[in-house]
Amino acid sequence: MRFILGLIIYNLGSVLSVKADSTLVTKLLKNKIEIGIINLNLLDGYGFKKNFSYKYKGYDLGYSYGYTHFFSKKYFIGISKLKYARTDYGNLRGQKDFSEFKIGDIVYINIAMYDLKFGRQYDKTISKHIIISVSPSVHLGYRNGGGLVFLGMYPSGFDFESHGITYKGFGFGFGNEISLICYNHISLSINLNYWYISEQFKFVDEQRNYVYYPPRNMISFQPKLGVLF
C-alpha cells in the first residue's frame, strides 16, 4: 500500500510541476487509480449459472481497489486487491435451513485476491471527449481467506458440526477489460478475469470418509470507476 501511495504522490507532483499545456497534460496521463463497486465470483465450486444472481440475501457485494501505470499509452502494469464473500449457499442449493444441508456443503466463503497484471491497451476514439479501450492482460495472483464446510447436524437438532477451510495459494490467469474514458480523466470499465490457483489445502475427515478440496478455478466479473492522472 505504501508503494502505491508513493507512486501516486510522485506522479501527482510531476503533473503539478508542468505548465498548463493540453498536449503535455495528455501525455502525462499514464496513471490510473480505481475502485470496484461490485464483485461476482462466477466459478466458486457451484457452477456459473447458479452463482450469477442477485436475488438471494447474504451476499457481500465485495470491492476492489488498484493502481495501473501505462507505458506510452500502450502497455501497462497494475496491482490490485479484490474481495469476495458469500453466505447464502443454502439458498443457491435450494435448502431452506441447515437440516437440509449435506456433508461437504459450503456454509460461507470469504476470500481476497491480490493481483499483479500485465497487458496492452487498444484505444478507439468515439468523439472529442470519449474513447473506448480494450485491455487484454495476463495475471499473477495470491488468494487468501477461509470459509466453513458443513459436516452434519448435532443430535439435538439445534446446531450443526462444521470445520473451517483455508484458501491460500498462488495462481495465474488472464483477463480483459473494456473501458469508456471520458474527458481524458474519468474511466468507467468492466472486466472479466480467470485464475487457476495452485491451492495446497486439503481437509480430511477420516471418520466420515470425506475429503474437501478448495476449488482451483476462479472467474471474477466487476464494474469499476477510475481516475486517470
JSON list of C-alpha atoms in Angstrom, two decimals:
[
{"chain": "A", "resi": 1, "resn": "MET", "atom": "CA", "xyz": [0.00, 0.00, 0.00]},
{"chain": "A", "resi": 2, "resn": "ARG", "atom": "CA", "xyz": [2.89, 2.40, 0.76]},
{"chain": "A", "resi": 3, "resn": "PHE", "atom": "CA", "xyz": [4.32, 1.60, -2.68]},
{"chain": "A", "resi": 4, "resn": "ILE", "atom": "CA", "xyz": [1.03, 2.59, -4.38]},
{"chain": "A", "resi": 5, "resn": "LEU", "atom": "CA", "xyz": [0.74, 5.84, -2.40]},
{"chain": "A", "resi": 6, "resn": "GLY", "atom": "CA", "xyz": [4.37, 6.70, -3.18]},
{"chain": "A", "resi": 7, "resn": "LEU", "atom": "CA", "xyz": [3.82, 6.29, -6.92]},
{"chain": "A", "resi": 8, "resn": "ILE", "atom": "CA", "xyz": [0.63, 8.36, -6.81]},
{"chain": "A", "resi": 9, "resn": "ILE", "atom": "CA", "xyz": [2.28, 11.22, -4.87]},
{"chain": "A", "resi": 10, "resn": "TYR", "atom": "CA", "xyz": [5.30, 11.18, -7.18]},
{"chain": "A", "resi": 11, "resn": "ASN", "atom": "CA", "xyz": [3.23, 11.33, -10.35]},
{"chain": "A", "resi": 12, "resn": "LEU", "atom": "CA", "xyz": [0.87, 13.99, -8.98]},
{"chain": "A", "resi": 13, "resn": "GLY", "atom": "CA", "xyz": [3.91, 16.12, -8.21]},
{"chain": "A", "resi": 14, "resn": "SER", "atom": "CA", "xyz": [5.15, 15.68, -11.76]},
{"chain": "A", "resi": 15, "resn": "VAL", "atom": "CA", "xyz": [1.81, 16.78, -13.20]},
{"chain": "A", "resi": 16, "resn": "LEU", "atom": "CA", "xyz": [1.56, 19.87, -10.99]},
{"chain": "A", "resi": 17, "resn": "SER", "atom": "CA", "xyz": [5.10, 20.94, -11.84]},
{"chain": "A", "resi": 18, "resn": "VAL", "atom": "CA", "xyz": [4.36, 21.15, -15.57]},
{"chain": "A", "resi": 19, "resn": "LYS", "atom": "CA", "xyz": [2.98, 24.38, -17.07]},
{"chain": "A", "resi": 20, "resn": "ALA", "atom": "CA", "xyz": [-0.57, 24.32, -18.38]},
{"chain": "A", "resi": 21, "resn": "ASP", "atom": "CA", "xyz": [-0.34, 22.79, -21.82]},
{"chain": "A", "resi": 22, "resn": "SER", "atom": "CA", "xyz": [-3.06, 20.46, -23.14]},
{"chain": "A", "resi": 23, "resn": "THR", "atom": "CA", "xyz": [-0.60, 18.34, -25.13]},
{"chain": "A", "resi": 24, "resn": "LEU", "atom": "CA", "xyz": [1.78, 17.83, -22.23]},
{"chain": "A", "resi": 25, "resn": "VAL", "atom": "CA", "xyz": [-1.04, 17.03, -19.76]},
{"chain": "A", "resi": 26, "resn": "THR", "atom": "CA", "xyz": [-2.43, 14.40, -22.10]},
{"chain": "A", "resi": 27, "resn": "LYS", "atom": "CA", "xyz": [0.96, 12.72, -22.37]},
{"chain": "A", "resi": 28, "resn": "LEU", "atom": "CA", "xyz": [1.31, 12.64, -18.59]},
{"chain": "A", "resi": 29, "resn": "LEU", "atom": "CA", "xyz": [-1.94, 10.73, -18.05]},
{"chain": "A", "resi": 30, "resn": "LYS", "atom": "CA", "xyz": [-0.17, 7.42, -17.58]},
{"chain": "A", "resi": 31, "resn": "ASN", "atom": "CA", "xyz": [-1.59, 6.54, -14.18]},
{"chain": "A", "resi": 32, "resn": "LYS", "atom": "CA", "xyz": [-4.96, 5.29, -13.03]},
{"chain": "A", "resi": 33, "resn": "ILE", "atom": "CA", "xyz": [-6.44, 4.59, -9.62]},
{"chain": "A", "resi": 34, "resn": "GLU", "atom": "CA", "xyz": [-9.77, 2.80, -9.46]},
{"chain": "A", "resi": 35, "resn": "ILE", "atom": "CA", "xyz": [-12.27, 1.09, -7.22]},
{"chain": "A", "resi": 36, "resn": "GLY", "atom": "CA", "xyz": [-14.55, -1.82, -7.99]},
{"chain": "A", "resi": 37, "resn": "ILE", "atom": "CA", "xyz": [-18.07, -1.14, -6.82]},
{"chain": "A", "resi": 38, "resn": "ILE", "atom": "CA", "xyz": [-19.30, -4.72, -7.01]},
{"chain": "A", "resi": 39, "resn": "ASN", "atom": "CA", "xyz": [-17.74, -8.14, -7.47]},
{"chain": "A", "resi": 40, "resn": "LEU", "atom": "CA", "xyz": [-19.03, -11.52, -8.56]},
{"chain": "A", "resi": 41, "resn": "ASN", "atom": "CA", "xyz": [-17.15, -14.80, -8.45]},
{"chain": "A", "resi": 42, "resn": "LEU", "atom": "CA", "xyz": [-18.75, -16.74, -11.28]},
{"chain": "A", "resi": 43, "resn": "LEU", "atom": "CA", "xyz": [-16.99, -20.02, -10.55]},
{"chain": "A", "resi": 44, "resn": "ASP", "atom": "CA", "xyz": [-16.55, -20.92, -6.88]},
{"chain": "A", "resi": 45, "resn": "GLY", "atom": "CA", "xyz": [-17.44, -24.60, -6.85]},
{"chain": "A", "resi": 46, "resn": "TYR", "atom": "CA", "xyz": [-21.16, -24.39, -7.65]},
{"chain": "A", "resi": 47, "resn": "GLY", "atom": "CA", "xyz": [-21.07, -23.57, -11.31]},
{"chain": "A", "resi": 48, "resn": "PHE", "atom": "CA", "xyz": [-21.70, -20.50, -13.42]},
{"chain": "A", "resi": 49, "resn": "LYS", "atom": "CA", "xyz": [-25.49, -20.29, -13.69]},
{"chain": "A", "resi": 50, "resn": "LYS", "atom": "CA", "xyz": [-26.40, -20.81, -10.04]},
{"chain": "A", "resi": 51, "resn": "ASN", "atom": "CA", "xyz": [-23.95, -18.29, -8.67]},
{"chain": "A", "resi": 52, "resn": "PHE", "atom": "CA", "xyz": [-24.67, -15.46, -11.09]},
{"chain": "A", "resi": 53, "resn": "SER", "atom": "CA", "xyz": [-27.62, -13.98, -9.22]},
{"chain": "A", "resi": 54, "resn": "TYR", "atom": "CA", "xyz": [-28.58, -11.03, -7.02]},
{"chain": "A", "resi": 55, "resn": "LYS", "atom": "CA", "xyz": [-31.89, -12.26, -5.63]},
{"chain": "A", "resi": 56, "resn": "TYR", "atom": "CA", "xyz": [-30.55, -14.06, -2.54]},
{"chain": "A", "resi": 57, "resn": "LYS", "atom": "CA", "xyz": [-29.74, -12.43, 0.76]},
{"chain": "A", "resi": 58, "resn": "GLY", "atom": "CA", "xyz": [-26.41, -12.89, 2.48]},
{"chain": "A", "resi": 59, "resn": "TYR", "atom": "CA", "xyz": [-24.31, -11.75, -0.44]},
{"chain": "A", "resi": 60, "resn": "ASP", "atom": "CA", "xyz": [-21.45, -9.35, 0.15]},
{"chain": "A", "resi": 61, "resn": "LEU", "atom": "CA", "xyz": [-21.13, -7.23, -2.97]},
{"chain": "A", "resi": 62, "resn": "GLY", "atom": "CA", "xyz": [-17.39, -7.08, -2.42]},
{"chain": "A", "resi": 63, "resn": "TYR", "atom": "CA", "xyz": [-14.94, -4.45, -3.58]},
{"chain": "A", "resi": 64, "resn": "SER", "atom": "CA", "xyz": [-11.56, -3.91, -5.15]},
{"chain": "A", "resi": 65, "resn": "TYR", "atom": "CA", "xyz": [-9.05, -1.11, -5.43]},
{"chain": "A", "resi": 66, "resn": "GLY", "atom": "CA", "xyz": [-5.94, -0.80, -7.52]},
{"chain": "A", "resi": 67, "resn": "TYR", "atom": "CA", "xyz": [-3.33, 1.24, -9.35]},
{"chain": "A", "resi": 68, "resn": "THR", "atom": "CA", "xyz": [-2.27, 0.96, -13.00]},
{"chain": "A", "resi": 69, "resn": "HIS", "atom": "CA", "xyz": [0.71, 2.55, -14.75]},
{"chain": "A", "resi": 70, "resn": "PHE", "atom": "CA", "xyz": [0.77, 2.91, -18.55]},
{"chain": "A", "resi": 71, "resn": "PHE", "atom": "CA", "xyz": [3.85, 2.96, -20.76]},
{"chain": "A", "resi": 72, "resn": "SER", "atom": "CA", "xyz": [3.44, 5.14, -23.87]},
{"chain": "A", "resi": 73, "resn": "LYS", "atom": "CA", "xyz": [-0.32, 4.59, -23.57]},
{"chain": "A", "resi": 74, "resn": "LYS", "atom": "CA", "xyz": [0.02, 1.05, -24.87]},
{"chain": "A", "resi": 75, "resn": "TYR", "atom": "CA", "xyz": [1.43, -1.36, -22.33]},
{"chain": "A", "resi": 76, "resn": "PHE", "atom": "CA", "xyz": [0.58, -1.30, -18.64]},
{"chain": "A", "resi": 77, "resn": "ILE", "atom": "CA", "xyz": [1.28, -2.91, -15.29]},
{"chain": "A", "resi": 78, "resn": "GLY", "atom": "CA", "xyz": [-1.20, -2.87, -12.42]},
{"chain": "A", "resi": 79, "resn": "ILE", "atom": "CA", "xyz": [-1.67, -4.09, -8.85]},
{"chain": "A", "resi": 80, "resn": "SER", "atom": "CA", "xyz": [-4.97, -4.53, -7.06]},
{"chain": "A", "resi": 81, "resn": "LYS", "atom": "CA", "xyz": [-6.86, -6.22, -4.24]},
{"chain": "A", "resi": 82, "resn": "LEU", "atom": "CA", "xyz": [-10.19, -7.94, -4.86]},
{"chain": "A", "resi": 83, "resn": "LYS", "atom": "CA", "xyz": [-12.56, -9.18, -2.14]},
{"chain": "A", "resi": 84, "resn": "TYR", "atom": "CA", "xyz": [-15.28, -11.81, -2.47]},
{"chain": "A", "resi": 85, "resn": "ALA", "atom": "CA", "xyz": [-17.61, -13.09, 0.25]},
{"chain": "A", "resi": 86, "resn": "ARG", "atom": "CA", "xyz": [-20.84, -15.05, 0.22]},
{"chain": "A", "resi": 87, "resn": "THR", "atom": "CA", "xyz": [-23.04, -16.62, 2.90]},
{"chain": "A", "resi": 88, "resn": "ASP", "atom": "CA", "xyz": [-26.15, -17.76, 1.06]},
{"chain": "A", "resi": 89, "resn": "TYR", "atom": "CA", "xyz": [-25.05, -21.10, -0.37]},
{"chain": "A", "resi": 90, "resn": "GLY", "atom": "CA", "xyz": [-28.01, -22.88, 1.18]},
{"chain": "A", "resi": 91, "resn": "ASN", "atom": "CA", "xyz": [-30.33, -20.72, -0.91]},
{"chain": "A", "resi": 92, "resn": "LEU", "atom": "CA", "xyz": [-28.25, -21.42, -4.00]},
{"chain": "A", "resi": 93, "resn": "ARG", "atom": "CA", "xyz": [-28.74, -25.15, -3.43]},
{"chain": "A", "resi": 94, "resn": "GLY", "atom": "CA", "xyz": [-32.45, -24.75, -2.69]},
{"chain": "A", "resi": 95, "resn": "GLN", "atom": "CA", "xyz": [-32.09, -25.68, 1.01]},
{"chain": "A", "resi": 96, "resn": "LYS", "atom": "CA", "xyz": [-34.48, -23.99, 3.44]},
{"chain": "A", "resi": 97, "resn": "ASP", "atom": "CA", "xyz": [-32.39, -24.50, 6.61]},
{"chain": "A", "resi": 98, "resn": "PHE", "atom": "CA", "xyz": [-29.31, -26.32, 7.92]},
{"chain": "A", "resi": 99, "resn": "SER", "atom": "CA", "xyz": [-31.25, -29.56, 8.45]},
{"chain": "A", "resi": 100, "resn": "GLU", "atom": "CA", "xyz": [-31.29, -29.96, 4.66]},
{"chain": "A", "resi": 101, "resn": "PHE", "atom": "CA", "xyz": [-27.53, -29.50, 4.30]},
{"chain": "A", "resi": 102, "resn": "LYS", "atom": "CA", "xyz": [-25.38, -32.46, 3.27]},
{"chain": "A", "resi": 103, "resn": "ILE", "atom": "CA", "xyz": [-21.85, -33.30, 4.33]},
{"chain": "A", "resi": 104, "resn": "GLY", "atom": "CA", "xyz": [-19.38, -31.18, 2.42]},
{"chain": "A", "resi": 105, "resn": "ASP", "atom": "CA", "xyz": [-21.80, -28.35, 1.64]},
{"chain": "A", "resi": 106, "resn": "ILE", "atom": "CA", "xyz": [-20.24, -24.90, 1.87]},
{"chain": "A", "resi": 107, "resn": "VAL", "atom": "CA", "xyz": [-21.76, -22.61, 4.51]},
{"chain": "A", "resi": 108, "resn": "TYR", "atom": "CA", "xyz": [-19.84, -19.45, 3.60]},
{"chain": "A", "resi": 109, "resn": "ILE", "atom": "CA", "xyz": [-16.70, -18.21, 1.83]},
{"chain": "A", "resi": 110, "resn": "ASN", "atom": "CA", "xyz": [-14.68, -15.05, 2.46]},
{"chain": "A", "resi": 111, "resn": "ILE", "atom": "CA", "xyz": [-11.55, -14.58, 0.34]},
{"chain": "A", "resi": 112, "resn": "ALA", "atom": "CA", "xyz": [-9.26, -11.88, -1.03]},
{"chain": "A", "resi": 113, "resn": "MET", "atom": "CA", "xyz": [-7.23, -11.94, -4.23]},
{"chain": "A", "resi": 114, "resn": "TYR", "atom": "CA", "xyz": [-4.03, -9.89, -4.53]},
{"chain": "A", "resi": 115, "resn": "ASP", "atom": "CA", "xyz": [-3.36, -9.43, -8.23]},
{"chain": "A", "resi": 116, "resn": "LEU", "atom": "CA", "xyz": [-0.48, -8.28, -10.44]},
{"chain": "A", "resi": 117, "resn": "LYS", "atom": "CA", "xyz": [-1.35, -7.79, -14.12]},
{"chain": "A", "resi": 118, "resn": "PHE", "atom": "CA", "xyz": [0.50, -7.03, -17.34]},
{"chain": "A", "resi": 119, "resn": "GLY", "atom": "CA", "xyz": [-1.21, -6.06, -20.58]},
{"chain": "A", "resi": 120, "resn": "ARG", "atom": "CA", "xyz": [-1.76, -3.74, -23.52]},
{"chain": "A", "resi": 121, "resn": "GLN", "atom": "CA", "xyz": [-4.47, -1.17, -24.14]},
{"chain": "A", "resi": 122, "resn": "TYR", "atom": "CA", "xyz": [-6.08, -0.61, -27.55]},
{"chain": "A", "resi": 123, "resn": "ASP", "atom": "CA", "xyz": [-7.95, 2.70, -27.98]},
{"chain": "A", "resi": 124, "resn": "LYS", "atom": "CA", "xyz": [-10.71, 3.78, -30.34]},
{"chain": "A", "resi": 125, "resn": "THR", "atom": "CA", "xyz": [-11.73, 7.46, -30.42]},
{"chain": "A", "resi": 126, "resn": "ILE", "atom": "CA", "xyz": [-15.51, 7.87, -30.49]},
{"chain": "A", "resi": 127, "resn": "SER", "atom": "CA", "xyz": [-15.70, 11.64, -30.17]},
{"chain": "A", "resi": 128, "resn": "LYS", "atom": "CA", "xyz": [-13.61, 14.57, -28.98]},
{"chain": "A", "resi": 129, "resn": "HIS", "atom": "CA", "xyz": [-14.08, 13.65, -25.32]},
{"chain": "A", "resi": 130, "resn": "ILE", "atom": "CA", "xyz": [-14.84, 9.90, -25.40]},
{"chain": "A", "resi": 131, "resn": "ILE", "atom": "CA", "xyz": [-12.52, 6.97, -26.02]},
{"chain": "A", "resi": 132, "resn": "ILE", "atom": "CA", "xyz": [-13.33, 3.25, -25.86]},
{"chain": "A", "resi": 133, "resn": "SER", "atom": "CA", "xyz": [-10.44, 0.97, -24.92]},
{"chain": "A", "resi": 134, "resn": "VAL", "atom": "CA", "xyz": [-9.95, -2.80, -24.79]},
{"chain": "A", "resi": 135, "resn": "SER", "atom": "CA", "xyz": [-7.21, -4.10, -22.48]},
{"chain": "A", "resi": 136, "resn": "PRO", "atom": "CA", "xyz": [-6.29, -7.81, -22.56]},
{"chain": "A", "resi": 137, "resn": "SER", "atom": "CA", "xyz": [-3.93, -8.87, -19.78]},
{"chain": "A", "resi": 138, "resn": "VAL", "atom": "CA", "xyz": [-2.16, -11.73, -18.04]},
{"chain": "A", "resi": 139, "resn": "HIS", "atom": "CA", "xyz": [-2.26, -12.08, -14.26]},
{"chain": "A", "resi": 140, "resn": "LEU", "atom": "CA", "xyz": [-0.29, -13.35, -11.30]},
{"chain": "A", "resi": 141, "resn": "GLY", "atom": "CA", "xyz": [-2.23, -13.58, -8.06]},
{"chain": "A", "resi": 142, "resn": "TYR", "atom": "CA", "xyz": [-2.33, -14.74, -4.47]},
{"chain": "A", "resi": 143, "resn": "ARG", "atom": "CA", "xyz": [-5.60, -15.93, -2.92]},
{"chain": "A", "resi": 144, "resn": "ASN", "atom": "CA", "xyz": [-6.07, -15.83, 0.85]},
{"chain": "A", "resi": 145, "resn": "GLY", "atom": "CA", "xyz": [-9.09, -16.38, 3.07]},
{"chain": "A", "resi": 146, "resn": "GLY", "atom": "CA", "xyz": [-11.36, -19.02, 4.53]},
{"chain": "A", "resi": 147, "resn": "GLY", "atom": "CA", "xyz": [-14.79, -20.46, 4.89]},
{"chain": "A", "resi": 148, "resn": "LEU", "atom": "CA", "xyz": [-16.90, -23.11, 6.59]},
{"chain": "A", "resi": 149, "resn": "VAL", "atom": "CA", "xyz": [-17.87, -26.59, 5.42]},
{"chain": "A", "resi": 150, "resn": "PHE", "atom": "CA", "xyz": [-20.89, -28.47, 6.82]},
{"chain": "A", "resi": 151, "resn": "LEU", "atom": "CA", "xyz": [-20.29, -31.88, 8.41]},
{"chain": "A", "resi": 152, "resn": "GLY", "atom": "CA", "xyz": [-23.67, -32.76, 9.96]},
{"chain": "A", "resi": 153, "resn": "MET", "atom": "CA", "xyz": [-26.36, -31.85, 12.49]},
{"chain": "A", "resi": 154, "resn": "TYR", "atom": "CA", "xyz": [-25.91, -32.48, 16.21]},
{"chain": "A", "resi": 155, "resn": "PRO", "atom": "CA", "xyz": [-28.42, -34.92, 17.78]},
{"chain": "A", "resi": 156, "resn": "SER", "atom": "CA", "xyz": [-30.25, -32.01, 19.43]},
{"chain": "A", "resi": 157, "resn": "GLY", "atom": "CA", "xyz": [-31.07, -30.62, 16.01]},
{"chain": "A", "resi": 158, "resn": "PHE", "atom": "CA", "xyz": [-30.43, -27.02, 17.13]},
{"chain": "A", "resi": 159, "resn": "ASP", "atom": "CA", "xyz": [-26.87, -26.72, 15.85]},
{"chain": "A", "resi": 160, "resn": "PHE", "atom": "CA", "xyz": [-24.55, -28.27, 13.30]},
{"chain": "A", "resi": 161, "resn": "GLU", "atom": "CA", "xyz": [-20.99, -29.54, 13.19]},
{"chain": "A", "resi": 162, "resn": "SER", "atom": "CA", "xyz": [-18.61, -27.84, 10.79]},
{"chain": "A", "resi": 163, "resn": "HIS", "atom": "CA", "xyz": [-14.96, -27.31, 10.00]},
{"chain": "A", "resi": 164, "resn": "GLY", "atom": "CA", "xyz": [-13.05, -24.23, 8.89]},
{"chain": "A", "resi": 165, "resn": "ILE", "atom": "CA", "xyz": [-11.49, -24.34, 5.44]},
{"chain": "A", "resi": 166, "resn": "THR", "atom": "CA", "xyz": [-8.49, -22.38, 4.24]},
{"chain": "A", "resi": 167, "resn": "TYR", "atom": "CA", "xyz": [-7.87, -20.68, 0.91]},
{"chain": "A", "resi": 168, "resn": "LYS", "atom": "CA", "xyz": [-4.20, -19.93, 0.40]},
{"chain": "A", "resi": 169, "resn": "GLY", "atom": "CA", "xyz": [-2.34, -20.28, -2.88]},
{"chain": "A", "resi": 170, "resn": "PHE", "atom": "CA", "xyz": [-0.68, -18.56, -5.81]},
{"chain": "A", "resi": 171, "resn": "GLY", "atom": "CA", "xyz": [-2.24, -18.51, -9.23]},
{"chain": "A", "resi": 172, "resn": "PHE", "atom": "CA", "xyz": [-2.02, -17.29, -12.78]},
{"chain": "A", "resi": 173, "resn": "GLY", "atom": "CA", "xyz": [-4.61, -16.28, -15.31]},
{"chain": "A", "resi": 174, "resn": "PHE", "atom": "CA", "xyz": [-5.78, -13.90, -17.98]},
{"chain": "A", "resi": 175, "resn": "GLY", "atom": "CA", "xyz": [-8.47, -11.30, -18.44]},
{"chain": "A", "resi": 176, "resn": "ASN", "atom": "CA", "xyz": [-9.90, -8.47, -20.47]},
{"chain": "A", "resi": 177, "resn": "GLU", "atom": "CA", "xyz": [-11.25, -5.04, -19.63]},
{"chain": "A", "resi": 178, "resn": "ILE", "atom": "CA", "xyz": [-13.46, -2.72, -21.67]},
{"chain": "A", "resi": 179, "resn": "SER", "atom": "CA", "xyz": [-13.32, 0.94, -20.65]},
{"chain": "A", "resi": 180, "resn": "LEU", "atom": "CA", "xyz": [-15.12, 4.13, -21.53]},
{"chain": "A", "resi": 181, "resn": "ILE", "atom": "CA", "xyz": [-12.74, 7.07, -20.98]},
{"chain": "A", "resi": 182, "resn": "CYS", "atom": "CA", "xyz": [-14.46, 10.45, -20.68]},
{"chain": "A", "resi": 183, "resn": "TYR", "atom": "CA", "xyz": [-12.70, 13.82, -20.92]},
{"chain": "A", "resi": 184, "resn": "ASN", "atom": "CA", "xyz": [-9.35, 12.04, -20.62]},
{"chain": "A", "resi": 185, "resn": "HIS", "atom": "CA", "xyz": [-9.68, 11.66, -16.84]},
{"chain": "A", "resi": 186, "resn": "ILE", "atom": "CA", "xyz": [-12.70, 9.50, -15.92]},
{"chain": "A", "resi": 187, "resn": "SER", "atom": "CA", "xyz": [-12.76, 5.78, -16.66]},
{"chain": "A", "resi": 188, "resn": "LEU", "atom": "CA", "xyz": [-15.85, 3.54, -16.47]},
{"chain": "A", "resi": 189, "resn": "SER", "atom": "CA", "xyz": [-14.98, -0.09, -17.10]},
{"chain": "A", "resi": 190, "resn": "ILE", "atom": "CA", "xyz": [-15.98, -3.72, -16.73]},
{"chain": "A", "resi": 191, "resn": "ASN", "atom": "CA", "xyz": [-13.56, -6.62, -16.54]},
{"chain": "A", "resi": 192, "resn": "LEU", "atom": "CA", "xyz": [-13.68, -10.39, -16.66]},
{"chain": "A", "resi": 193, "resn": "ASN", "atom": "CA", "xyz": [-10.73, -12.35, -15.27]},
{"chain": "A", "resi": 194, "resn": "TYR", "atom": "CA", "xyz": [-9.89, -16.03, -14.89]},
{"chain": "A", "resi": 195, "resn": "TRP", "atom": "CA", "xyz": [-7.36, -17.52, -12.44]},
{"chain": "A", "resi": 196, "resn": "TYR", "atom": "CA", "xyz": [-6.09, -21.02, -11.82]},
{"chain": "A", "resi": 197, "resn": "ILE", "atom": "CA", "xyz": [-4.98, -21.28, -8.19]},
{"chain": "A", "resi": 198, "resn": "SER", "atom": "CA", "xyz": [-2.30, -23.76, -7.08]},
{"chain": "A", "resi": 199, "resn": "GLU", "atom": "CA", "xyz": [-4.23, -24.49, -3.89]},
{"chain": "A", "resi": 200, "resn": "GLN", "atom": "CA", "xyz": [-2.49, -26.83, -1.45]},
{"chain": "A", "resi": 201, "resn": "PHE", "atom": "CA", "xyz": [-5.05, -27.02, 1.36]},
{"chain": "A", "resi": 202, "resn": "LYS", "atom": "CA", "xyz": [-6.98, -30.26, 1.87]},
{"chain": "A", "resi": 203, "resn": "PHE", "atom": "CA", "xyz": [-9.39, -31.13, 4.67]},
{"chain": "A", "resi": 204, "resn": "VAL", "atom": "CA", "xyz": [-9.71, -34.83, 5.50]},
{"chain": "A", "resi": 205, "resn": "ASP", "atom": "CA", "xyz": [-12.39, -36.26, 7.81]},
{"chain": "A", "resi": 206, "resn": "GLU", "atom": "CA", "xyz": [-11.43, -39.91, 8.20]},
{"chain": "A", "resi": 207, "resn": "GLN", "atom": "CA", "xyz": [-14.43, -40.68, 10.42]},
{"chain": "A", "resi": 208, "resn": "ARG", "atom": "CA", "xyz": [-16.86, -39.71, 7.68]},
{"chain": "A", "resi": 209, "resn": "ASN", "atom": "CA", "xyz": [-14.57, -40.72, 4.82]},
{"chain": "A", "resi": 210, "resn": "TYR", "atom": "CA", "xyz": [-14.83, -37.21, 3.43]},
{"chain": "A", "resi": 211, "resn": "VAL", "atom": "CA", "xyz": [-12.19, -35.02, 1.73]},
{"chain": "A", "resi": 212, "resn": "TYR", "atom": "CA", "xyz": [-12.64, -31.36, 0.80]},
{"chain": "A", "resi": 213, "resn": "TYR", "atom": "CA", "xyz": [-10.52, -29.64, -1.85]},
{"chain": "A", "resi": 214, "resn": "PRO", "atom": "CA", "xyz": [-10.99, -25.87, -2.36]},
{"chain": "A", "resi": 215, "resn": "PRO", "atom": "CA", "xyz": [-11.85, -25.02, -6.00]},
{"chain": "A", "resi": 216, "resn": "ARG", "atom": "CA", "xyz": [-8.78, -24.06, -8.00]},
{"chain": "A", "resi": 217, "resn": "ASN", "atom": "CA", "xyz": [-10.66, -22.16, -10.70]},
{"chain": "A", "resi": 218, "resn": "MET", "atom": "CA", "xyz": [-11.91, -18.64, -10.16]},
{"chain": "A", "resi": 219, "resn": "ILE", "atom": "CA", "xyz": [-13.68, -16.23, -12.53]},
{"chain": "A", "resi": 220, "resn": "SER", "atom": "CA", "xyz": [-14.46, -12.68, -11.49]},
{"chain": "A", "resi": 221, "resn": "PHE", "atom": "CA", "xyz": [-16.70, -10.06, -13.07]},
{"chain": "A", "resi": 222, "resn": "GLN", "atom": "CA", "xyz": [-16.56, -6.45, -11.92]},
{"chain": "A", "resi": 223, "resn": "PRO", "atom": "CA", "xyz": [-17.53, -2.92, -12.99]},
{"chain": "A", "resi": 224, "resn": "LYS", "atom": "CA", "xyz": [-15.04, -0.24, -11.89]},
{"chain": "A", "resi": 225, "resn": "LEU", "atom": "CA", "xyz": [-14.72, 3.52, -11.61]},
{"chain": "A", "resi": 226, "resn": "GLY", "atom": "CA", "xyz": [-11.30, 5.06, -12.19]},
{"chain": "A", "resi": 227, "resn": "VAL", "atom": "CA", "xyz": [-9.46, 8.38, -12.36]},
{"chain": "A", "resi": 228, "resn": "LEU", "atom": "CA", "xyz": [-6.58, 8.98, -14.78]},
{"chain": "A", "resi": 229, "resn": "PHE", "atom": "CA", "xyz": [-3.85, 11.48, -13.99]}
]
